[in-house]
XYZ file of C-alpha atoms in Angstrom:
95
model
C -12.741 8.211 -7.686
C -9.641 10.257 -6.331
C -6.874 11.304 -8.208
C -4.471 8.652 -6.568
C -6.907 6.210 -7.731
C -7.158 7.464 -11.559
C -3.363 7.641 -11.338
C -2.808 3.983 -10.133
C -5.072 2.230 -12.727
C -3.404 4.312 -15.546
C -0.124 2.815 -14.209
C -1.707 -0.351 -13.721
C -2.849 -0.478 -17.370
C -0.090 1.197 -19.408
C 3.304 0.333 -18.162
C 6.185 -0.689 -15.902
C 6.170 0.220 -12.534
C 9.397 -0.459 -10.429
C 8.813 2.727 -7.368
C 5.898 3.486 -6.325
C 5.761 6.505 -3.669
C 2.762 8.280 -2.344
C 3.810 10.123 0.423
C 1.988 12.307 2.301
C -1.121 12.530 -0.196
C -4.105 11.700 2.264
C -4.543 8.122 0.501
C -8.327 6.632 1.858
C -9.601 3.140 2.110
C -10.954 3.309 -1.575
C -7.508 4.069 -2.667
C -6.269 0.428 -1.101
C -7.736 -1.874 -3.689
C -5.991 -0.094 -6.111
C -2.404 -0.218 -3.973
C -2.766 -3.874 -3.565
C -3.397 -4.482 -7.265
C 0.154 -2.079 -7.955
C 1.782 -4.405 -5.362
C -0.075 -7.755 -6.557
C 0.041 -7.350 -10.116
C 3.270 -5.576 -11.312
C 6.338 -8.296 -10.619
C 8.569 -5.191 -11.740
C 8.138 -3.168 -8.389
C 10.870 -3.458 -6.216
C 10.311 -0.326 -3.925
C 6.873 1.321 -2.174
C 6.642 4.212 -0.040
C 2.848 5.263 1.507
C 4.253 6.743 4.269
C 2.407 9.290 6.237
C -0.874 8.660 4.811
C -2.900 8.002 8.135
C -4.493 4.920 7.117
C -6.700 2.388 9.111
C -5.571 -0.819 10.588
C -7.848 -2.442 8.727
C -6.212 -0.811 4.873
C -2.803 -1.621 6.440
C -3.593 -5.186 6.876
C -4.786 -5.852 3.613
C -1.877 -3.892 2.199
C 0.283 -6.278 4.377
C -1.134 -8.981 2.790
C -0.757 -7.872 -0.596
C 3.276 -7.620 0.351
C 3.705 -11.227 0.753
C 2.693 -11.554 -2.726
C 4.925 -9.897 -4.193
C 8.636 -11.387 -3.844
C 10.520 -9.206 -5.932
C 9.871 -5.634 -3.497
C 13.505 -4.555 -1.828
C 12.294 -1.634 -0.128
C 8.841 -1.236 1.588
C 8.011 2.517 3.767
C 4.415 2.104 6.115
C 5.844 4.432 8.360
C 3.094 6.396 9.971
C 0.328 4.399 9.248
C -2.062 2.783 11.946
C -1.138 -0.558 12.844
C -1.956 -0.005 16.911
C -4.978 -1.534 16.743
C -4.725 -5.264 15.127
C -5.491 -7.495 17.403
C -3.170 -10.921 18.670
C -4.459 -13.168 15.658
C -3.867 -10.495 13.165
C -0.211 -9.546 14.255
C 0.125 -13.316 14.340
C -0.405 -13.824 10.748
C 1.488 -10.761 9.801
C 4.933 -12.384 11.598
């Protein structure tokens, strides 16, 4: 487990969480299940930044996902992230 991991689920378990920004850390695909449960779960987020993380196409599509569950986020960063490589159906259902 990485440290971005161990940090989420203590966030996830102990408290509030209303920004959320992991910039720049190297986040990998094991680090995603945790994001979308921080996104998902906490209805007091209203702001994410995981910019400049380098993740997959596949992790950014499941994050994307995760963002349409949560109606309460005002501000969302994915900037420099992999999304080049979804294919028509995906970028369909991300519209």
């Amino acid at each position: 487990m990485t440290w971005t991991q161990n940090l989420l689920e203590v966030i996830l378990e102990k408290g509030t969480l209303r920004k959320l920004g992991l910039v720049k850390v190297n986040l990998h695909s094991q680090s995603v299940d945790s994001i979308t449960s921080a996104i998902e779960g906490k209805n007091s987020l209203v702001e994410i930044d995981i910019s400049w993380n380098n993740l997959l196409p596949s992790d950014m599509f499941s994050i994307a996902e995760s963002l349409g569950k949560n109606r309460n986020l005002q501000s969302v960063n994915l900037s420099w992230n992999s999304f080049r490589f979804f294919d028509g159906k995906r970028k369909a259902e991300l519209m």
